[in-house]
Amino acid sequence: MSNQNQCVRGADVLVNAHLNRGVGFSAEARDRLGLRGLLPPAVSSAENQVARALALIDSRPDPLGKYLELDAIRAADENLFFKLLIEHTDRFMPIVYTPTVGEVCQKFSHIYRFPRGLFVSYEDRGRVEELVANCPQEEVDVIVVTDGQRILGLGDLGMNGMGIPMGKLSLYTACAGIDPARTLPVTIDVGTNTEAYLNDPLYLGLRRERVTGDEYFALVDEFIQAARRRWPKVLIQFEDFGNHNAFELLRRYQDKILCFNDDIQGTAAVALTGVYSAVRVTKKPLAEQTFLFLGAGEAATGIANLIVDALVDEGMDRAEALKHCCLFDSKGLVTAARTGLAENKQPFAHELPECRTFLEAVRAVRPTGIVGVAAQPKAFDAAVLREMAAINERPIIFALSNPTSRAECDAETAYRETDGRALFASGSPFAPVELNGRTFVPRQGNNSYVFPGLGLGAVFAQAEWMPTGMFLAAARTLAETVSEEDLERGSLYPSLSEVRDVSMKIGVAIAEYAYEHGLARNERPADLEAAVKAFMYMPE
Ligand SMILES: NC(=O)C1=CN([C@@H]2O[C@H](COP(=O)(O)OP(=O)(O)OC[C@H]3O[C@@H](n4cnc5c(N)ncnc54)[C@H](O)[C@@H]3O)[C@@H](O)[C@H]2O)C=CC1
Ligand SMILES: CC(=O)C(=O)O
Ligand SMILES: [Mg+2]
């Protein structure tokens, strides 16, 4: 607790979510803080508080209702909220994160109740420093910022996209122990091109079409500079920006400040882990794998580039490595004959026949794995899955688009259409599948397995910036946490119940990378693991 917080007393404590422990305050704390009489007389144990909260949440049958209960708990007592999230990660992650967070964003203006984070509107250009100064946080370790243009696979949600930085930062704390008082969700509101919001009287964002070009980049830069002036060591995570801006912002800031793009780089690391797990099962090395991506945007080319980096790291020539990844976008298979290709797709434009359907492309490329990152629901249909099963003994099937409504296929379909041979992962969670007397436990190929640990390590070592090597290190560290028992159940990732330990290990690997490569701004502690563990916030 900071000195400033130690001065807070009486009712002010009870309306401060960082400090409030509600009916959990002991008799001694109630006297010390001037709370006697302001709370019901009985003191609740931690177990009691959790039980009361769980009953309240369970009284809401629908996921959005559960989200609203959790959100209200958070607004009143952050300690209790994170206790719930940490003790019941499996149960509440689908509520505070995908898929429910998608619905939360779509309805954000209708369910808005509690102030949180920073809204930087285009109307505030020229005075963003003042907005940043208004933030109550004395210190900020991690900012997650969006402009709401590509929220999951749901499209342009404008200011409503704020649910995503809020959700991601909840995971930073729950999964990697970043102090919640030192996190800041940010939305840069430059308008929206979604007509329904512009016509919705309850919409809380700027009512205008999106600002683009120089004015757009000037506003984002004004925010970044203001944030870094106030918090010079802050990590900035770019999240769910529209494709062109996402690549351009990464190009501008990647090697200059402590930042990364989660959709491009975090996703790449988690997908590569899934690939490493899959090749342990197929016993065919990475060098013998070929991937066909449905989609050719941030996630697709982020993943493809990291696979190429991993192959080059194993000794393969880069030109050869590029041939191991092929892209299929809204116009069909990306080939050398295509003109006007975006820069990120060009390295993957190979000499291949023209294919208009994904099934044709599967037949032409004969991939060992397909990766769905185009938000095209059910695109991995029975014909595609059967073709993959005909080409491969153990086909790799990653349906990574979010939320569940945008998944390329569900787990049951993936296993059923491949006679249980698919090595499957999905962006949003699916329940275990029973097939032919076996139980498959699919897990999430979601960047949530890596961004919390990446951020933890970068913040711990106060890294200057985050090179590609860090994302490779994160993928390899995560892969080491996948056990033989996991693989036997069809799980390419560890259980969510282990996620804090997993994030800690990734954090240590990233911090170590920063120390070894001269990127850290502090001294390496003698016992790095112990120091990282001690750094991690844990609710009381
Ligand atoms: N599991 C995870 O951790 C992550 C999942 N994603 C998901 O991936 C999806 C895409 O995200 P981004 O790559 O950032 O978006 P993006 O907008 O950068 O890329 C989308 C791509 O899909 C292609 N596309 C659109 N319609 C298509 C069609 N009918 N057939 C083939 N391709 C088509 C577009 O040409 C574009 O290349 C979203 O649903 C998002 O939720 C994104 C990041 C992380
Ligand atoms: C998981 C994530 O970052 C996305 O779907 O955009
Ligand atoms: Mg994202």
XYZ file of C-alpha atoms and ligand atoms in Angstrom:
591
model
C 0.000 0.000 0.000
C 1.477 3.385 -0.970
C 1.896 6.233 1.554
C -0.966 8.013 -0.133
C -3.243 5.008 0.373
C -2.247 4.750 4.038
C -3.893 8.146 4.615
C -7.261 7.047 3.196
C -9.799 6.447 6.009
C -13.465 5.885 6.688
C -16.012 5.726 3.897
C -13.313 6.693 1.360
C -11.743 3.259 1.906
C -15.020 1.529 1.097
C -15.392 3.273 -2.276
C -11.795 2.580 -3.293
C -11.745 -0.798 -5.104
C -7.978 -1.194 -4.551
C -8.301 -0.767 -0.776
C -11.743 -2.038 0.047
C -12.036 -5.490 1.633
C -15.731 -5.001 2.469
C -17.084 -7.387 5.095
C -13.674 -9.032 5.094
C -12.172 -6.187 7.175
C -11.174 -7.480 10.607
C -12.407 -5.778 13.796
C -8.920 -4.310 14.264
C -8.849 -2.909 10.680
C -12.339 -1.468 11.125
C -11.169 0.455 14.228
C -7.913 1.545 12.623
C -9.595 2.801 9.444
C -12.650 4.344 11.086
C -15.057 1.820 9.578
C -16.919 0.643 12.705
C -20.625 0.873 12.007
C -20.162 1.353 8.273
C -20.281 -2.410 7.612
C -22.570 -5.207 8.842
C -21.170 -6.420 12.197
C -20.042 -9.933 11.230
C -16.517 -10.311 9.825
C -16.449 -12.663 6.823
C -13.574 -15.055 6.272
C -12.030 -15.063 2.796
C -13.751 -18.412 2.099
C -17.032 -16.927 3.190
C -16.633 -13.931 0.887
C -15.768 -16.198 -2.040
C -18.770 -18.460 -1.314
C -21.109 -15.446 -1.184
C -19.705 -14.111 -4.473
C -19.938 -17.497 -6.210
C -23.589 -17.860 -5.167
C -24.340 -14.393 -6.544
C -22.597 -15.136 -9.829
C -24.300 -18.535 -10.103
C -27.683 -16.881 -9.614
C -27.206 -15.388 -13.086
C -27.858 -18.103 -15.696
C -26.373 -16.273 -18.695
C -22.691 -15.467 -19.320
C -23.358 -11.719 -19.688
C -25.167 -11.704 -16.334
C -22.202 -13.474 -14.736
C -19.899 -10.859 -16.294
C -22.008 -8.057 -14.800
C -21.828 -9.634 -11.323
C -18.061 -10.078 -11.583
C -17.695 -6.523 -12.857
C -19.682 -5.187 -9.899
C -17.498 -7.205 -7.509
C -14.437 -5.729 -9.171
C -15.747 -2.189 -8.875
C -16.306 -2.708 -5.144
C -13.438 -4.988 -4.075
C -10.639 -5.751 -6.525
C -8.942 -8.132 -4.112
C -12.012 -10.383 -4.065
C -12.402 -10.185 -7.849
C -8.852 -11.427 -8.436
C -9.184 -14.094 -5.748
C -12.183 -15.439 -7.676
C -10.378 -15.216 -11.006
C -7.238 -16.937 -9.745
C -9.017 -19.696 -7.827
C -11.513 -20.360 -10.651
C -9.604 -19.438 -13.810
C -11.145 -22.238 -15.905
C -14.628 -21.145 -14.936
C -14.281 -17.372 -15.229
C -11.853 -16.911 -18.083
C -14.634 -17.529 -20.658
C -16.592 -14.767 -18.865
C -14.000 -11.995 -18.515
C -12.355 -13.015 -21.797
C -13.401 -14.776 -25.019
C -16.159 -15.576 -25.819
C -18.261 -13.454 -23.396
C -16.029 -10.378 -23.683
C -17.114 -10.207 -27.334
C -20.747 -9.744 -26.296
C -19.617 -7.328 -23.576
C -17.952 -5.159 -26.212
C -20.914 -5.296 -28.580
C -23.158 -4.040 -25.741
C -20.562 -1.896 -23.946
C -22.503 1.374 -24.230
C -25.670 -0.311 -22.945
C -24.102 -1.981 -19.903
C -21.623 0.759 -18.955
C -21.646 1.405 -15.193
C -18.202 1.881 -13.656
C -15.443 4.260 -14.767
C -12.212 2.490 -15.603
C -9.253 3.246 -17.848
C -8.568 6.093 -20.226
C -10.575 7.226 -23.239
C -8.565 9.294 -25.687
C -10.956 10.862 -28.149
C -9.995 12.538 -31.403
C -11.761 15.620 -30.019
C -9.070 15.719 -27.303
C -6.184 15.956 -29.768
C -3.620 18.495 -28.623
C -4.447 17.933 -24.927
C -3.787 14.227 -24.433
C -1.064 15.030 -21.875
C -3.778 16.526 -19.668
C -5.891 13.349 -20.030
C -2.937 11.188 -19.054
C -2.276 13.459 -16.070
C -5.876 12.859 -14.932
C -5.230 9.119 -14.480
C -5.173 8.315 -10.756
C -2.393 5.718 -11.112
C 0.932 7.035 -9.789
C 2.747 4.213 -11.559
C 1.675 2.164 -14.561
C 3.498 -0.994 -15.635
C 1.248 -2.155 -18.476
C -1.079 -0.354 -20.868
C -3.285 -2.322 -23.255
C -4.533 0.006 -25.965
C -7.028 -0.489 -28.785
C -8.753 1.715 -31.318
C -11.631 -0.767 -31.539
C -11.379 -1.320 -35.279
C -10.965 -5.130 -35.266
C -12.401 -6.458 -32.005
C -11.903 -10.246 -32.067
C -13.589 -11.390 -35.289
C -16.495 -8.988 -34.680
C -15.226 -6.051 -36.719
C -15.285 -2.307 -36.004
C -16.852 -1.783 -32.578
C -15.538 1.772 -32.093
C -15.270 2.899 -28.462
C -17.205 -0.223 -27.416
C -13.961 -2.147 -27.960
C -12.816 -0.965 -24.503
C -13.997 -4.298 -23.092
C -10.949 -5.912 -24.697
C -8.148 -3.907 -22.979
C -10.066 -4.304 -19.721
C -10.317 -8.077 -20.183
C -6.695 -8.477 -21.275
C -5.491 -6.547 -18.226
C -7.614 -8.699 -15.912
C -5.641 -11.647 -17.291
C -2.348 -9.787 -16.790
C -3.148 -9.711 -13.086
C -4.852 -13.087 -12.704
C -2.380 -15.064 -14.855
C 0.910 -13.201 -14.337
C 0.504 -11.184 -11.160
C 0.811 -7.675 -12.597
C -0.424 -5.357 -9.823
C -3.933 -4.280 -10.918
C -3.344 -0.805 -9.488
C -0.505 -0.454 -12.038
C -2.476 -1.353 -15.168
C -4.286 0.980 -17.546
C -6.774 0.005 -20.273
C -6.931 2.609 -23.028
C -9.209 3.216 -25.988
C -8.257 5.685 -28.664
C -11.594 6.755 -30.087
C -11.275 8.072 -33.621
C -14.886 7.249 -34.531
C -16.444 4.137 -36.017
C -17.636 3.074 -39.432
C -20.287 0.827 -37.895
C -23.591 2.424 -38.830
C -25.563 0.672 -36.069
C -23.496 2.406 -33.372
C -23.659 5.805 -35.029
C -27.447 5.450 -35.000
C -27.682 4.070 -31.449
C -28.791 6.813 -29.029
C -27.013 5.031 -26.155
C -23.650 4.775 -27.956
C -20.971 6.410 -25.800
C -18.256 6.912 -28.404
C -17.473 9.623 -30.899
C -20.203 9.896 -33.549
C -18.220 10.256 -36.703
C -16.548 8.093 -39.303
C -13.042 6.948 -38.498
C -10.185 9.417 -38.691
C -7.458 8.012 -40.957
C -3.982 8.819 -42.258
C -1.647 11.370 -40.714
C -4.207 12.709 -38.251
C -4.811 9.205 -36.966
C -1.120 8.437 -36.453
C -0.561 11.866 -34.878
C -3.208 11.147 -32.219
C -1.818 7.688 -31.433
C 1.660 9.203 -31.206
C 0.464 12.012 -28.956
C -0.930 9.383 -26.599
C 2.205 7.212 -26.688
C 4.501 10.155 -25.991
C 2.310 11.479 -23.165
C 2.079 8.039 -21.536
C 5.845 7.544 -21.768
C 6.566 10.982 -20.346
C 4.501 10.167 -17.267
C 5.529 6.475 -16.999
C 8.873 6.124 -18.853
C 9.169 2.347 -18.374
C 5.610 1.420 -19.255
C 4.902 -1.537 -21.562
C 2.380 -0.713 -24.292
C 0.457 -3.637 -25.778
C -1.357 -2.908 -29.042
C -4.571 -4.898 -29.274
C -7.254 -5.378 -31.904
C -6.282 -2.536 -34.198
C -7.401 -2.739 -37.809
C -4.960 -4.567 -40.007
C -3.203 -1.709 -41.843
C -2.784 0.467 -38.757
C -1.612 -2.494 -36.689
C 1.270 -3.276 -39.049
C 2.178 0.393 -39.452
C 2.173 1.107 -35.696
C 4.362 -1.939 -35.077
C 6.756 -0.805 -37.795
C 6.971 2.659 -36.237
C 7.431 1.695 -32.586
C 8.615 -1.937 -32.394
C 12.347 -1.294 -31.912
C 12.049 2.156 -30.335
C 9.892 1.669 -27.248
C 8.772 -1.136 -24.956
C 5.750 -2.425 -26.881
C 4.377 -5.338 -28.856
C 1.334 -6.182 -30.925
C -0.464 -9.061 -29.282
C -2.452 -10.099 -32.370
C 0.675 -10.315 -34.516
C 3.423 -11.307 -32.072
C 1.671 -12.789 -29.027
C -0.521 -14.923 -31.267
C 2.542 -16.046 -33.189
C 4.189 -17.325 -30.022
C 1.151 -19.257 -28.815
C 0.529 -20.824 -32.229
C 4.185 -21.879 -32.519
C 3.848 -23.598 -29.143
C 0.854 -25.511 -30.504
C 2.974 -26.538 -33.484
C 5.827 -27.669 -31.220
C 3.350 -29.797 -29.240
C 1.853 -31.251 -32.423
C 5.229 -32.283 -33.845
C 5.962 -34.146 -30.615
C 2.924 -36.280 -31.475
C 3.491 -36.650 -35.223
C 7.237 -37.276 -34.688
C 7.793 -35.297 -37.886
C 10.067 -32.301 -37.234
C 9.082 -28.702 -37.923
C 11.216 -28.788 -41.058
C 8.827 -31.386 -42.529
C 5.649 -29.404 -41.799
C 3.742 -27.147 -44.186
C 1.002 -24.796 -43.050
C -1.901 -23.344 -44.969
C -3.497 -20.317 -43.324
C -7.105 -19.319 -43.836
C -6.573 -15.559 -43.530
C -3.559 -13.454 -44.378
C -3.751 -10.658 -41.821
C -2.189 -9.851 -38.467
C -2.533 -13.279 -36.905
C -1.752 -15.279 -40.073
C 1.397 -13.462 -41.127
C 2.469 -13.003 -37.502
C 2.347 -16.776 -36.988
C 3.849 -17.569 -40.401
C 6.788 -15.224 -39.800
C 7.560 -16.753 -36.405
C 7.415 -20.281 -37.860
C 9.902 -19.096 -40.488
C 12.108 -17.568 -37.763
C 11.970 -20.858 -35.854
C 12.984 -22.802 -38.995
C 15.832 -20.380 -39.716
C 16.935 -20.749 -36.099
C 17.083 -24.519 -36.731
C 19.419 -23.870 -39.652
C 17.089 -23.703 -42.637
C 17.640 -21.158 -45.368
C 15.049 -18.315 -45.085
C 13.893 -18.605 -48.708
C 13.291 -22.311 -48.151
C 11.588 -21.710 -44.777
C 9.095 -19.263 -46.320
C 7.826 -22.065 -48.565
C 6.580 -23.893 -45.470
C 3.791 -21.320 -45.020
C 1.049 -20.537 -47.557
C -1.772 -18.028 -47.223
C -5.375 -18.056 -48.412
C -7.177 -14.693 -48.181
C -10.556 -13.299 -49.239
C -9.469 -13.490 -52.891
C -8.179 -17.063 -52.785
C -4.767 -18.698 -52.504
C -1.949 -16.134 -52.322
C 0.325 -16.946 -55.264
C 3.225 -15.350 -57.136
C 0.763 -14.467 -59.913
C -1.253 -12.181 -57.614
C -0.700 -8.442 -58.094
C -1.069 -5.580 -55.614
C -0.445 -7.795 -52.590
C -0.058 -6.085 -49.196
C 3.531 -6.027 -47.957
C 2.937 -8.568 -45.192
C 1.701 -11.166 -47.692
C 4.415 -10.765 -50.325
C 7.053 -13.105 -48.790
C 4.442 -15.883 -48.827
C 3.374 -15.484 -52.477
C 4.698 -18.773 -53.892
C 4.552 -20.456 -57.303
C 1.235 -22.228 -56.787
C -1.846 -22.817 -58.927
C -4.736 -20.394 -58.615
C -7.307 -21.730 -56.105
C -10.624 -20.065 -55.404
C -11.840 -22.325 -52.590
C -10.002 -23.351 -49.458
C -10.628 -27.025 -50.287
C -8.895 -26.575 -53.649
C -6.014 -24.888 -51.843
C -5.731 -27.788 -49.381
C -5.532 -30.183 -52.357
C -2.902 -28.023 -54.077
C -0.663 -27.315 -51.067
C -1.179 -30.641 -49.206
C -0.394 -29.006 -45.856
C 0.347 -30.897 -42.641
C -1.578 -28.202 -40.775
C -4.309 -25.638 -41.414
C -4.620 -22.496 -39.301
C -7.902 -20.572 -39.271
C -7.476 -16.860 -38.578
C -9.986 -15.187 -40.891
C -13.094 -15.018 -38.665
C -14.992 -17.118 -41.242
C -17.270 -19.390 -39.181
C -17.381 -23.067 -40.140
C -14.888 -22.577 -42.992
C -13.221 -25.846 -41.906
C -16.178 -27.938 -43.021
C -16.437 -31.709 -43.294
C -14.892 -31.733 -46.794
C -11.831 -29.726 -45.686
C -11.352 -31.779 -42.530
C -11.722 -35.101 -44.374
C -9.239 -33.973 -46.996
C -6.749 -33.073 -44.246
C -7.334 -36.499 -42.674
C -6.763 -38.189 -46.051
C -3.450 -36.356 -46.592
C -2.152 -36.714 -43.016
C -2.118 -39.445 -40.394
C -2.389 -36.714 -37.689
C -3.617 -33.475 -39.313
C -2.962 -30.245 -37.411
C -6.213 -28.258 -37.224
C -6.096 -24.852 -35.516
C -9.401 -22.943 -35.511
C -8.099 -19.791 -33.875
C -10.723 -17.165 -34.734
C -12.659 -15.571 -31.875
C -15.169 -15.491 -30.369
C -16.744 -18.966 -30.584
C -19.291 -17.744 -33.158
C -16.388 -17.006 -35.542
C -14.502 -20.307 -35.085
C -13.575 -22.146 -38.303
C -14.913 -25.337 -36.741
C -15.807 -26.620 -33.301
C -13.820 -29.272 -31.478
C -16.406 -31.997 -31.930
C -16.491 -31.529 -35.721
C -12.693 -31.484 -35.926
C -12.345 -34.801 -34.087
C -15.370 -36.459 -35.688
C -14.450 -35.667 -39.301
C -10.863 -36.862 -38.824
C -11.768 -40.067 -36.919
C -10.220 -38.615 -33.776
C -6.858 -38.022 -35.468
C -6.887 -34.195 -35.489
C -4.341 -32.318 -33.398
C -6.752 -29.546 -32.534
C -6.579 -26.145 -30.858
C -9.066 -23.278 -30.858
C -9.030 -19.565 -30.053
C -12.069 -19.803 -27.759
C -12.743 -22.654 -25.327
C -14.525 -25.898 -26.220
C -15.657 -28.589 -23.775
C -14.019 -32.045 -23.832
C -15.265 -34.340 -26.614
C -16.163 -38.040 -26.249
C -15.528 -40.055 -29.404
C -15.158 -43.814 -29.920
C -14.602 -44.377 -26.209
C -11.924 -41.695 -25.936
C -12.088 -38.297 -24.248
C -10.301 -35.459 -26.011
C -9.473 -32.322 -24.030
C -8.922 -29.511 -26.542
C -7.200 -26.387 -25.257
C -7.004 -22.793 -26.400
C -4.448 -21.633 -28.927
C -4.993 -18.163 -27.566
C -2.410 -15.468 -26.962
C -3.637 -15.369 -23.347
C -1.163 -18.196 -22.645
C 1.738 -15.893 -23.504
C 1.023 -12.156 -23.308
C 0.775 -12.088 -19.485
C 4.163 -13.790 -19.103
C 5.730 -11.747 -21.904
C 4.608 -8.580 -20.161
C 5.689 -9.828 -16.748
C 9.235 -10.527 -17.948
C 9.511 -7.281 -19.903
C 8.216 -5.183 -17.006
C 10.352 -7.018 -14.438
C 13.587 -6.403 -16.366
C 12.397 -2.969 -17.530
C 13.269 -4.014 -21.074
C 14.062 -1.305 -23.637
C 12.134 -3.092 -26.399
C 11.029 -6.585 -27.436
C 12.867 -8.325 -30.286
C 11.612 -11.446 -32.094
C 13.892 -13.633 -29.971
C 11.646 -12.944 -26.991
C 8.608 -14.354 -28.801
C 10.548 -17.473 -29.788
C 11.683 -17.813 -26.172
C 8.069 -17.489 -24.971
C 6.897 -20.174 -27.437
C 9.627 -22.596 -26.375
C 9.129 -21.993 -22.674
C 5.386 -22.548 -22.989
C 6.005 -25.708 -25.049
C 8.144 -27.122 -22.218
C 5.168 -26.915 -19.865
C 3.105 -29.307 -22.023
C 3.331 -32.796 -20.490
C 3.075 -36.220 -22.154
C -0.240 -36.653 -20.286
C -1.518 -33.435 -21.872
C -0.581 -34.721 -25.336
C -2.240 -38.088 -24.687
C -5.513 -36.267 -23.998
C -5.170 -34.229 -27.181
C -4.132 -31.082 -25.278
C -1.477 -29.024 -27.048
C -1.290 -26.563 -24.137
C -1.093 -26.926 -20.359
C -4.161 -26.722 -18.132
C -5.410 -23.246 -17.216
C -5.125 -24.267 -13.570
C -1.343 -24.031 -14.079
C -1.411 -20.693 -15.872
C 0.204 -18.623 -13.093
C 3.149 -20.979 -12.891
C 3.350 -21.068 -16.709
C 3.290 -17.249 -16.913
C 5.956 -17.036 -14.219
C 8.199 -19.358 -16.278
C 7.626 -17.303 -19.433
C 8.298 -14.151 -17.407
C 11.615 -15.561 -16.189
C 12.600 -16.565 -19.749
C 11.778 -13.102 -21.117
C 13.584 -11.298 -18.299
C 16.584 -13.601 -18.788
C 16.556 -12.780 -22.494
C 16.573 -9.060 -21.665
C 19.522 -9.440 -19.268
C 21.503 -11.625 -21.688
C 20.982 -9.263 -24.632
C 21.674 -6.000 -22.833
C 18.050 -4.882 -23.109
C 17.307 -4.596 -19.374
C 17.290 -1.301 -17.506
C 17.999 -2.852 -14.105
C 20.411 -5.371 -12.551
C 19.723 -9.098 -12.834
C 18.904 -10.471 -9.376
C 21.015 -13.461 -8.333
C 17.936 -15.670 -8.020
C 15.820 -14.491 -10.953
C 12.986 -16.978 -10.480
C 12.554 -16.133 -6.800
C 12.621 -12.421 -7.593
C 10.009 -12.737 -10.364
C 7.778 -14.800 -8.065
C 8.091 -12.191 -5.319
C 7.235 -9.446 -7.832
C 3.913 -11.111 -8.684
C 0.791 -9.631 -7.077
C -1.367 -12.070 -5.150
C -4.693 -11.142 -3.569
C -4.683 -11.289 0.239
N -6.497 -17.205 -30.979
C -5.849 -16.065 -30.848
O -5.033 -15.887 -29.945
C -6.105 -14.966 -31.817
C -7.138 -15.027 -32.705
N -7.336 -14.014 -33.595
C -8.516 -14.102 -34.446
O -8.148 -14.188 -35.798
C -9.113 -13.533 -36.587
C -8.400 -12.585 -37.540
O -7.658 -11.633 -36.830
P -6.549 -10.749 -37.583
O -5.598 -11.602 -38.300
O -6.008 -9.817 -36.587
O -7.464 -9.945 -38.598
P -7.048 -9.289 -39.973
O -8.141 -8.376 -40.342
O -5.665 -8.766 -39.900
O -7.025 -10.531 -40.994
C -8.173 -11.173 -41.453
C -7.796 -11.895 -42.718
O -8.886 -12.713 -43.099
C -8.996 -12.648 -44.525
N -10.347 -12.999 -44.940
C -11.481 -12.281 -44.827
N -12.500 -12.957 -45.383
C -12.011 -14.112 -45.849
C -12.558 -15.209 -46.529
N -13.852 -15.259 -46.819
N -11.745 -16.227 -46.852
C -10.442 -16.195 -46.558
N -9.856 -15.177 -45.906
C -10.637 -14.140 -45.585
C -8.637 -11.226 -44.871
O -8.238 -11.148 -46.225
C -7.483 -10.990 -43.898
O -6.279 -11.403 -44.480
C -10.094 -12.863 -35.610
O -11.235 -13.663 -35.502
C -9.368 -12.874 -34.308
O -10.245 -13.014 -33.205
C -6.508 -12.940 -33.679
C -5.464 -12.828 -32.820
C -5.220 -13.809 -31.785
C -7.295 -13.427 -28.775
C -7.178 -12.179 -29.485
O -6.312 -11.366 -29.196
C -8.080 -11.903 -30.574
O -8.898 -12.747 -30.924
O -7.978 -10.795 -31.103
Mg -6.629 -9.464 -30.003
